Amino acid sequence: MISVKARPYDYTLDPGKTALVVIDMQRDFIEPGGFGDALGNDVSRLLAIIPDTAALIGLFRARGWPIVHTREAHRADLSDCPPSKIRRGSASVRIGEEGPMGRLLVTGEPGNQIVADLAPKDGEIVIDKPGKGMFWATGLHERLQDLGITHLVFAGVTTEVCVQTSMREANDRGYECLLIEEATESYFSEFKASTIEMIVAQGGIVGWVGKLGDLDAALAGAEETA
Ligand code: C5J
């Protein structure tokens, strides 16, 4: 077992039973010219976490530990998209309609691809999820169970929507969850900060939050003493 400095107290991970989950680092949310940008959000906040997220992915790749990439994505016929999700809000471009990078939130469209710097490698799990949470209608729990995974390290966007939903769903399924602070972001700084406080409140009611450097140091330290 490896102990990682974290909040609300040290997180203990089980090497061999730990996977990384990178939530929705797709072009439409992150790149200038994408849907998030078209909605008037400051996407530079999300772009800024790419180097740290790449470094986190690198820690897992170096050890051959499982990596899951998710995309918020619907089938081309939108049969997996509830009408309520399409109707919601007052956006000028809705799910399935042509946006700046192709049809919004539709599998295979340019905007639905994960940003090039974080592109999945062969053998990594890629999940198209129709909801905010990563377990709804994806079969991911069964795949993680088959791999014997008990611990999940989280990264991605946005902290308060798809990351938090996925982490809560994972917590309810019994996974021990750690969110890496530098590898997650929101269009709203106060939402990121609040989400982190919610996660660690009441003794870690949803899980733990830690720093990339502390995870790196803990993994390297464990290997030195092995
Ligand atoms: C949103 C997400 N915000 N990935 N998706 O709609 O957080």
PDB file of C-alpha atoms and ligand atoms in Angstrom:
ATOM      1  CA  MET A   1       0.000   0.000   0.000  1.00  0.00           C
ATOM      2  CA  ILE A   2       1.189   3.523  -0.788  1.00  0.00           C
ATOM      3  CA  SER A   3       0.299   6.510   1.347  1.00  0.00           C
ATOM      4  CA  VAL A   4      -0.259   9.872  -0.413  1.00  0.00           C
ATOM      5  CA  LYS A   5      -0.466  13.216   1.377  1.00  0.00           C
ATOM      6  CA  ALA A   6      -4.030  14.453   0.788  1.00  0.00           C
ATOM      7  CA  ARG A   7      -7.042  16.110   2.363  1.00  0.00           C
ATOM      8  CA  PRO A   8      -8.841  15.471   4.676  1.00  0.00           C
ATOM      9  CA  TYR A   9      -6.114  12.950   5.619  1.00  0.00           C
ATOM     10  CA  ASP A  10      -3.589  10.767   3.822  1.00  0.00           C
ATOM     11  CA  TYR A  11      -4.965   8.599   0.997  1.00  0.00           C
ATOM     12  CA  THR A  12      -3.788   5.013   0.811  1.00  0.00           C
ATOM     13  CA  LEU A  13      -3.740   3.376  -2.592  1.00  0.00           C
ATOM     14  CA  ASP A  14      -3.256  -0.200  -3.553  1.00  0.00           C
ATOM     15  CA  PRO A  15      -0.818  -0.528  -6.488  1.00  0.00           C
ATOM     16  CA  GLY A  16      -2.238  -2.988  -8.983  1.00  0.00           C
ATOM     17  CA  LYS A  17      -5.789  -2.059  -7.985  1.00  0.00           C
ATOM     18  CA  THR A  18      -5.629   1.627  -8.915  1.00  0.00           C
ATOM     19  CA  ALA A  19      -6.819   3.254 -12.143  1.00  0.00           C
ATOM     20  CA  LEU A  20      -6.745   6.829 -13.396  1.00  0.00           C
ATOM     21  CA  VAL A  21      -9.952   8.376 -14.742  1.00  0.00           C
ATOM     22  CA  VAL A  22      -9.653  11.434 -16.999  1.00  0.00           C
ATOM     23  CA  ILE A  23     -13.063  13.013 -17.441  1.00  0.00           C
ATOM     24  CA  ASP A  24     -14.208  14.725 -20.661  1.00  0.00           C
ATOM     25  CA  MET A  25     -10.998  16.469 -21.779  1.00  0.00           C
ATOM     26  CA  GLN A  26     -12.704  16.897 -25.158  1.00  0.00           C
ATOM     27  CA  ARG A  27     -12.076  19.724 -27.617  1.00  0.00           C
ATOM     28  CA  ASP A  28     -15.563  21.217 -27.418  1.00  0.00           C
ATOM     29  CA  PHE A  29     -15.163  22.021 -23.713  1.00  0.00           C
ATOM     30  CA  ILE A  30     -11.515  23.028 -23.782  1.00  0.00           C
ATOM     31  CA  GLU A  31     -10.316  24.540 -27.043  1.00  0.00           C
ATOM     32  CA  PRO A  32     -10.859  28.080 -28.299  1.00  0.00           C
ATOM     33  CA  GLY A  33     -13.520  27.906 -31.023  1.00  0.00           C
ATOM     34  CA  GLY A  34     -15.354  25.054 -29.310  1.00  0.00           C
ATOM     35  CA  PHE A  35     -18.779  24.936 -27.694  1.00  0.00           C
ATOM     36  CA  GLY A  36     -17.607  26.115 -24.252  1.00  0.00           C
ATOM     37  CA  ASP A  37     -15.972  29.101 -25.900  1.00  0.00           C
ATOM     38  CA  ALA A  38     -19.092  29.811 -27.984  1.00  0.00           C
ATOM     39  CA  LEU A  39     -21.113  29.938 -24.756  1.00  0.00           C
ATOM     40  CA  GLY A  40     -18.870  32.766 -23.542  1.00  0.00           C
ATOM     41  CA  ASN A  41     -16.767  30.737 -21.092  1.00  0.00           C
ATOM     42  CA  ASP A  42     -13.096  31.460 -20.478  1.00  0.00           C
ATOM     43  CA  VAL A  43     -11.663  28.197 -21.822  1.00  0.00           C
ATOM     44  CA  SER A  44      -8.101  29.272 -20.994  1.00  0.00           C
ATOM     45  CA  ARG A  45      -8.806  28.120 -17.430  1.00  0.00           C
ATOM     46  CA  LEU A  46      -9.410  24.558 -18.726  1.00  0.00           C
ATOM     47  CA  LEU A  47      -6.592  24.666 -21.280  1.00  0.00           C
ATOM     48  CA  ALA A  48      -4.173  25.505 -18.465  1.00  0.00           C
ATOM     49  CA  ILE A  49      -4.539  22.090 -16.788  1.00  0.00           C
ATOM     50  CA  ILE A  50      -3.404  20.130 -19.854  1.00  0.00           C
ATOM     51  CA  PRO A  51       0.303  19.963 -18.859  1.00  0.00           C
ATOM     52  CA  ASP A  52      -0.431  18.736 -15.317  1.00  0.00           C
ATOM     53  CA  THR A  53      -3.035  16.289 -16.601  1.00  0.00           C
ATOM     54  CA  ALA A  54      -0.503  14.980 -19.119  1.00  0.00           C
ATOM     55  CA  ALA A  55       2.034  14.586 -16.305  1.00  0.00           C
ATOM     56  CA  LEU A  56      -0.526  12.659 -14.241  1.00  0.00           C
ATOM     57  CA  ILE A  57      -1.301  10.385 -17.191  1.00  0.00           C
ATOM     58  CA  GLY A  58       2.461   9.913 -17.557  1.00  0.00           C
ATOM     59  CA  LEU A  59       2.729   8.623 -13.968  1.00  0.00           C
ATOM     60  CA  PHE A  60       0.179   5.902 -14.736  1.00  0.00           C
ATOM     61  CA  ARG A  61       1.583   5.068 -18.178  1.00  0.00           C
ATOM     62  CA  ALA A  62       5.076   4.702 -16.726  1.00  0.00           C
ATOM     63  CA  ARG A  63       3.767   2.033 -14.343  1.00  0.00           C
ATOM     64  CA  GLY A  64       1.402   0.342 -16.788  1.00  0.00           C
ATOM     65  CA  TRP A  65      -1.569   1.111 -14.539  1.00  0.00           C
ATOM     66  CA  PRO A  66      -5.026   1.309 -16.160  1.00  0.00           C
ATOM     67  CA  ILE A  67      -6.243   4.616 -17.585  1.00  0.00           C
ATOM     68  CA  VAL A  68      -9.851   5.458 -18.419  1.00  0.00           C
ATOM     69  CA  HIS A  69     -10.700   8.422 -20.668  1.00  0.00           C
ATOM     70  CA  THR A  70     -14.310   9.563 -20.840  1.00  0.00           C
ATOM     71  CA  ARG A  71     -16.123  11.767 -23.343  1.00  0.00           C
ATOM     72  CA  GLU A  72     -19.576  13.231 -22.900  1.00  0.00           C
ATOM     73  CA  ALA A  73     -21.026  11.868 -26.144  1.00  0.00           C
ATOM     74  CA  HIS A  74     -24.285  10.769 -27.715  1.00  0.00           C
ATOM     75  CA  ARG A  75     -25.098   8.487 -30.625  1.00  0.00           C
ATOM     76  CA  ALA A  76     -25.620  10.250 -33.961  1.00  0.00           C
ATOM     77  CA  ASP A  77     -29.385   9.569 -33.797  1.00  0.00           C
ATOM     78  CA  LEU A  78     -29.474  10.963 -30.227  1.00  0.00           C
ATOM     79  CA  SER A  79     -31.400   7.865 -29.093  1.00  0.00           C
ATOM     80  CA  ASP A  80     -29.354   7.903 -25.869  1.00  0.00           C
ATOM     81  CA  CYS A  81     -30.054  11.567 -25.134  1.00  0.00           C
ATOM     82  CA  PRO A  82     -33.111  12.373 -23.041  1.00  0.00           C
ATOM     83  CA  PRO A  83     -35.244  15.122 -24.648  1.00  0.00           C
ATOM     84  CA  SER A  84     -35.003  17.021 -21.348  1.00  0.00           C
ATOM     85  CA  LYS A  85     -31.228  17.313 -21.831  1.00  0.00           C
ATOM     86  CA  ILE A  86     -31.696  18.747 -25.328  1.00  0.00           C
ATOM     87  CA  ARG A  87     -34.411  21.191 -24.233  1.00  0.00           C
ATOM     88  CA  ARG A  88     -32.553  22.523 -21.176  1.00  0.00           C
ATOM     89  CA  GLY A  89     -31.293  26.111 -21.165  1.00  0.00           C
ATOM     90  CA  SER A  90     -31.219  28.789 -23.809  1.00  0.00           C
ATOM     91  CA  ALA A  91     -28.105  27.884 -25.803  1.00  0.00           C
ATOM     92  CA  SER A  92     -28.066  29.007 -29.439  1.00  0.00           C
ATOM     93  CA  VAL A  93     -26.610  25.605 -30.393  1.00  0.00           C
ATOM     94  CA  ARG A  94     -28.131  22.509 -28.807  1.00  0.00           C
ATOM     95  CA  ILE A  95     -26.913  18.925 -28.476  1.00  0.00           C
ATOM     96  CA  GLY A  96     -26.826  17.274 -31.913  1.00  0.00           C
ATOM     97  CA  GLU A  97     -26.809  20.577 -33.782  1.00  0.00           C
ATOM     98  CA  GLU A  98     -23.909  21.820 -35.870  1.00  0.00           C
ATOM     99  CA  GLY A  99     -21.498  23.784 -33.687  1.00  0.00           C
ATOM    100  CA  PRO A 100     -18.102  25.355 -34.284  1.00  0.00           C
ATOM    101  CA  MET A 101     -16.468  21.870 -34.274  1.00  0.00           C
ATOM    102  CA  GLY A 102     -19.213  19.698 -35.736  1.00  0.00           C
ATOM    103  CA  ARG A 103     -22.361  18.294 -34.112  1.00  0.00           C
ATOM    104  CA  LEU A 104     -22.340  19.097 -30.437  1.00  0.00           C
ATOM    105  CA  LEU A 105     -21.702  16.155 -28.074  1.00  0.00           C
ATOM    106  CA  VAL A 106     -22.048  13.601 -30.871  1.00  0.00           C
ATOM    107  CA  THR A 107     -19.654  10.647 -31.070  1.00  0.00           C
ATOM    108  CA  GLY A 108     -17.011  10.925 -33.767  1.00  0.00           C
ATOM    109  CA  GLU A 109     -17.404  14.673 -34.362  1.00  0.00           C
ATOM    110  CA  PRO A 110     -14.197  16.763 -34.263  1.00  0.00           C
ATOM    111  CA  GLY A 111     -15.255  18.593 -31.089  1.00  0.00           C
ATOM    112  CA  ASN A 112     -15.957  15.316 -29.348  1.00  0.00           C
ATOM    113  CA  GLN A 113     -12.325  14.168 -29.612  1.00  0.00           C
ATOM    114  CA  ILE A 114     -10.011  14.313 -26.622  1.00  0.00           C
ATOM    115  CA  VAL A 115      -7.454  17.121 -26.978  1.00  0.00           C
ATOM    116  CA  ALA A 116      -4.357  15.993 -28.865  1.00  0.00           C
ATOM    117  CA  ASP A 117      -1.949  16.388 -25.930  1.00  0.00           C
ATOM    118  CA  LEU A 118      -3.995  13.938 -23.848  1.00  0.00           C
ATOM    119  CA  ALA A 119      -5.011  11.535 -26.619  1.00  0.00           C
ATOM    120  CA  PRO A 120      -5.626   7.969 -25.409  1.00  0.00           C
ATOM    121  CA  LYS A 121      -3.027   5.363 -26.321  1.00  0.00           C
ATOM    122  CA  ASP A 122      -3.757   1.829 -27.497  1.00  0.00           C
ATOM    123  CA  GLY A 123      -4.940  -0.332 -24.627  1.00  0.00           C
ATOM    124  CA  GLU A 124      -6.410   2.526 -22.607  1.00  0.00           C
ATOM    125  CA  ILE A 125     -10.152   2.463 -21.932  1.00  0.00           C
ATOM    126  CA  VAL A 126     -12.235   5.104 -23.731  1.00  0.00           C
ATOM    127  CA  ILE A 127     -15.826   5.540 -22.568  1.00  0.00           C
ATOM    128  CA  ASP A 128     -18.543   7.533 -24.336  1.00  0.00           C
ATOM    129  CA  LYS A 129     -20.949   8.527 -21.606  1.00  0.00           C
ATOM    130  CA  PRO A 130     -24.397   9.970 -22.322  1.00  0.00           C
ATOM    131  CA  GLY A 131     -24.730  11.431 -18.821  1.00  0.00           C
ATOM    132  CA  LYS A 132     -22.659  13.550 -16.496  1.00  0.00           C
ATOM    133  CA  GLY A 133     -21.642  10.509 -14.472  1.00  0.00           C
ATOM    134  CA  MET A 134     -19.288   7.883 -15.902  1.00  0.00           C
ATOM    135  CA  PHE A 135     -21.303   4.826 -14.832  1.00  0.00           C
ATOM    136  CA  TRP A 136     -24.721   5.631 -16.313  1.00  0.00           C
ATOM    137  CA  ALA A 137     -25.246   3.473 -19.446  1.00  0.00           C
ATOM    138  CA  THR A 138     -21.537   2.781 -19.956  1.00  0.00           C
ATOM    139  CA  GLY A 139     -20.759  -0.646 -18.455  1.00  0.00           C
ATOM    140  CA  LEU A 140     -17.665   0.888 -16.855  1.00  0.00           C
ATOM    141  CA  HIS A 141     -18.269  -0.534 -13.379  1.00  0.00           C
ATOM    142  CA  GLU A 142     -18.212  -4.076 -14.757  1.00  0.00           C
ATOM    143  CA  ARG A 143     -14.992  -3.379 -16.689  1.00  0.00           C
ATOM    144  CA  LEU A 144     -13.302  -1.957 -13.594  1.00  0.00           C
ATOM    145  CA  GLN A 145     -14.519  -4.920 -11.522  1.00  0.00           C
ATOM    146  CA  ASP A 146     -13.065  -7.319 -14.109  1.00  0.00           C
ATOM    147  CA  LEU A 147      -9.712  -5.541 -13.705  1.00  0.00           C
ATOM    148  CA  GLY A 148      -9.939  -5.781  -9.900  1.00  0.00           C
ATOM    149  CA  ILE A 149      -9.875  -2.000  -9.488  1.00  0.00           C
ATOM    150  CA  THR A 150     -10.716  -0.665  -6.027  1.00  0.00           C
ATOM    151  CA  HIS A 151      -9.044   2.771  -6.133  1.00  0.00           C
ATOM    152  CA  LEU A 152      -9.669   5.592  -8.627  1.00  0.00           C
ATOM    153  CA  VAL A 153      -7.609   8.730  -9.154  1.00  0.00           C
ATOM    154  CA  PHE A 154      -9.604  11.489 -10.872  1.00  0.00           C
ATOM    155  CA  ALA A 155      -8.755  14.307 -13.279  1.00  0.00           C
ATOM    156  CA  GLY A 156     -10.677  16.287 -15.894  1.00  0.00           C
ATOM    157  CA  VAL A 157     -13.470  18.771 -16.415  1.00  0.00           C
ATOM    158  CA  THR A 158     -15.576  20.287 -15.177  1.00  0.00           C
ATOM    159  CA  THR A 159     -14.856  19.850 -11.499  1.00  0.00           C
ATOM    160  CA  GLU A 160     -18.382  20.548 -10.282  1.00  0.00           C
ATOM    161  CA  VAL A 161     -20.300  18.751 -13.042  1.00  0.00           C
ATOM    162  CA  CYS A 162     -18.952  15.591 -14.682  1.00  0.00           C
ATOM    163  CA  VAL A 163     -15.972  15.098 -12.368  1.00  0.00           C
ATOM    164  CA  GLN A 164     -17.957  15.514  -9.185  1.00  0.00           C
ATOM    165  CA  THR A 165     -20.888  13.406 -10.452  1.00  0.00           C
ATOM    166  CA  SER A 166     -18.538  10.605 -11.512  1.00  0.00           C
ATOM    167  CA  MET A 167     -16.631  10.717  -8.241  1.00  0.00           C
ATOM    168  CA  ARG A 168     -19.844  10.576  -6.201  1.00  0.00           C
ATOM    169  CA  GLU A 169     -21.109   7.647  -8.277  1.00  0.00           C
ATOM    170  CA  ALA A 170     -17.768   5.875  -7.788  1.00  0.00           C
ATOM    171  CA  ASN A 171     -17.858   6.538  -4.050  1.00  0.00           C
ATOM    172  CA  ASP A 172     -21.329   4.985  -3.856  1.00  0.00           C
ATOM    173  CA  ARG A 173     -20.005   1.889  -5.645  1.00  0.00           C
ATOM    174  CA  GLY A 174     -17.268   1.459  -3.045  1.00  0.00           C
ATOM    175  CA  TYR A 175     -14.250   2.874  -4.878  1.00  0.00           C
ATOM    176  CA  GLU A 176     -11.688   4.849  -2.853  1.00  0.00           C
ATOM    177  CA  CYS A 177     -11.379   8.100  -4.817  1.00  0.00           C
ATOM    178  CA  LEU A 178      -8.657  10.750  -5.002  1.00  0.00           C
ATOM    179  CA  LEU A 179      -9.078  13.947  -7.037  1.00  0.00           C
ATOM    180  CA  ILE A 180      -5.866  15.637  -8.205  1.00  0.00           C
ATOM    181  CA  GLU A 181      -6.303  19.363  -7.693  1.00  0.00           C
ATOM    182  CA  GLU A 182      -4.061  20.662 -10.513  1.00  0.00           C
ATOM    183  CA  ALA A 183      -5.604  18.258 -13.039  1.00  0.00           C
ATOM    184  CA  THR A 184      -9.200  19.422 -12.726  1.00  0.00           C
ATOM    185  CA  GLU A 185     -10.848  22.739 -13.552  1.00  0.00           C
ATOM    186  CA  SER A 186     -14.082  24.624 -13.910  1.00  0.00           C
ATOM    187  CA  TYR A 187     -15.080  27.654 -15.948  1.00  0.00           C
ATOM    188  CA  PHE A 188     -15.874  29.145 -12.512  1.00  0.00           C
ATOM    189  CA  SER A 189     -13.050  29.245  -9.951  1.00  0.00           C
ATOM    190  CA  GLU A 190     -15.481  29.381  -7.047  1.00  0.00           C
ATOM    191  CA  PHE A 191     -17.225  26.197  -8.226  1.00  0.00           C
ATOM    192  CA  LYS A 192     -13.918  24.309  -8.283  1.00  0.00           C
ATOM    193  CA  ALA A 193     -13.052  25.526  -4.804  1.00  0.00           C
ATOM    194  CA  SER A 194     -16.499  24.687  -3.426  1.00  0.00           C
ATOM    195  CA  THR A 195     -16.477  21.213  -4.971  1.00  0.00           C
ATOM    196  CA  ILE A 196     -13.130  20.433  -3.380  1.00  0.00           C
ATOM    197  CA  GLU A 197     -14.442  21.515   0.005  1.00  0.00           C
ATOM    198  CA  MET A 198     -17.606  19.389  -0.469  1.00  0.00           C
ATOM    199  CA  ILE A 199     -15.539  16.302  -1.319  1.00  0.00           C
ATOM    200  CA  VAL A 200     -13.287  16.497   1.726  1.00  0.00           C
ATOM    201  CA  ALA A 201     -15.967  17.657   4.189  1.00  0.00           C
ATOM    202  CA  GLN A 202     -17.120  15.413   7.023  1.00  0.00           C
ATOM    203  CA  GLY A 203     -14.013  13.246   6.986  1.00  0.00           C
ATOM    204  CA  GLY A 204     -13.935  12.736   3.219  1.00  0.00           C
ATOM    205  CA  ILE A 205     -17.604  12.141   2.543  1.00  0.00           C
ATOM    206  CA  VAL A 206     -16.947  11.705  -1.202  1.00  0.00           C
ATOM    207  CA  GLY A 207     -13.197  10.983  -1.075  1.00  0.00           C
ATOM    208  CA  TRP A 208      -9.865  12.736  -0.996  1.00  0.00           C
ATOM    209  CA  VAL A 209      -8.217  15.674  -2.791  1.00  0.00           C
ATOM    210  CA  GLY A 210      -4.454  15.742  -3.304  1.00  0.00           C
ATOM    211  CA  LYS A 211      -1.661  17.469  -5.192  1.00  0.00           C
ATOM    212  CA  LEU A 212       0.088  16.054  -8.250  1.00  0.00           C
ATOM    213  CA  GLY A 213       3.536  16.521  -6.677  1.00  0.00           C
ATOM    214  CA  ASP A 214       2.496  14.592  -3.575  1.00  0.00           C
ATOM    215  CA  LEU A 215       1.202  11.667  -5.659  1.00  0.00           C
ATOM    216  CA  ASP A 216       4.397  11.694  -7.738  1.00  0.00           C
ATOM    217  CA  ALA A 217       6.572  11.757  -4.614  1.00  0.00           C
ATOM    218  CA  ALA A 218       4.602   8.969  -2.929  1.00  0.00           C
ATOM    219  CA  LEU A 219       4.838   6.686  -5.983  1.00  0.00           C
ATOM    220  CA  ALA A 220       8.547   7.379  -6.485  1.00  0.00           C
ATOM    221  CA  GLY A 221       9.248   6.946  -2.768  1.00  0.00           C
ATOM    222  CA  ALA A 222       7.456   3.600  -2.658  1.00  0.00           C
ATOM    223  CA  GLU A 223       9.536   2.355  -5.607  1.00  0.00           C
ATOM    224  CA  GLU A 224      12.816   3.462  -3.975  1.00  0.00           C
ATOM    225  CA  THR A 225      12.047   1.517  -0.801  1.00  0.00           C
ATOM    226  CA  ALA A 226      10.725  -1.567  -2.642  1.00  0.00           C
TER     227      ALA A 226
HETATM  228  C1  C5J B   1     -20.663  19.630 -18.654  1.00  0.00           C
HETATM  229  C2  C5J B   1     -18.809  18.218 -18.090  1.00  0.00           C
HETATM  230  N1  C5J B   1     -20.274  20.612 -17.858  1.00  0.00           N
HETATM  231  N2  C5J B   1     -17.927  17.426 -18.638  1.00  0.00           N
HETATM  232  N3  C5J B   1     -19.899  18.540 -18.842  1.00  0.00           N
HETATM  233  O1  C5J B   1     -21.722  19.706 -19.245  1.00  0.00           O
HETATM  234  O2  C5J B   1     -18.639  18.669 -16.978  1.00  0.00           O
END
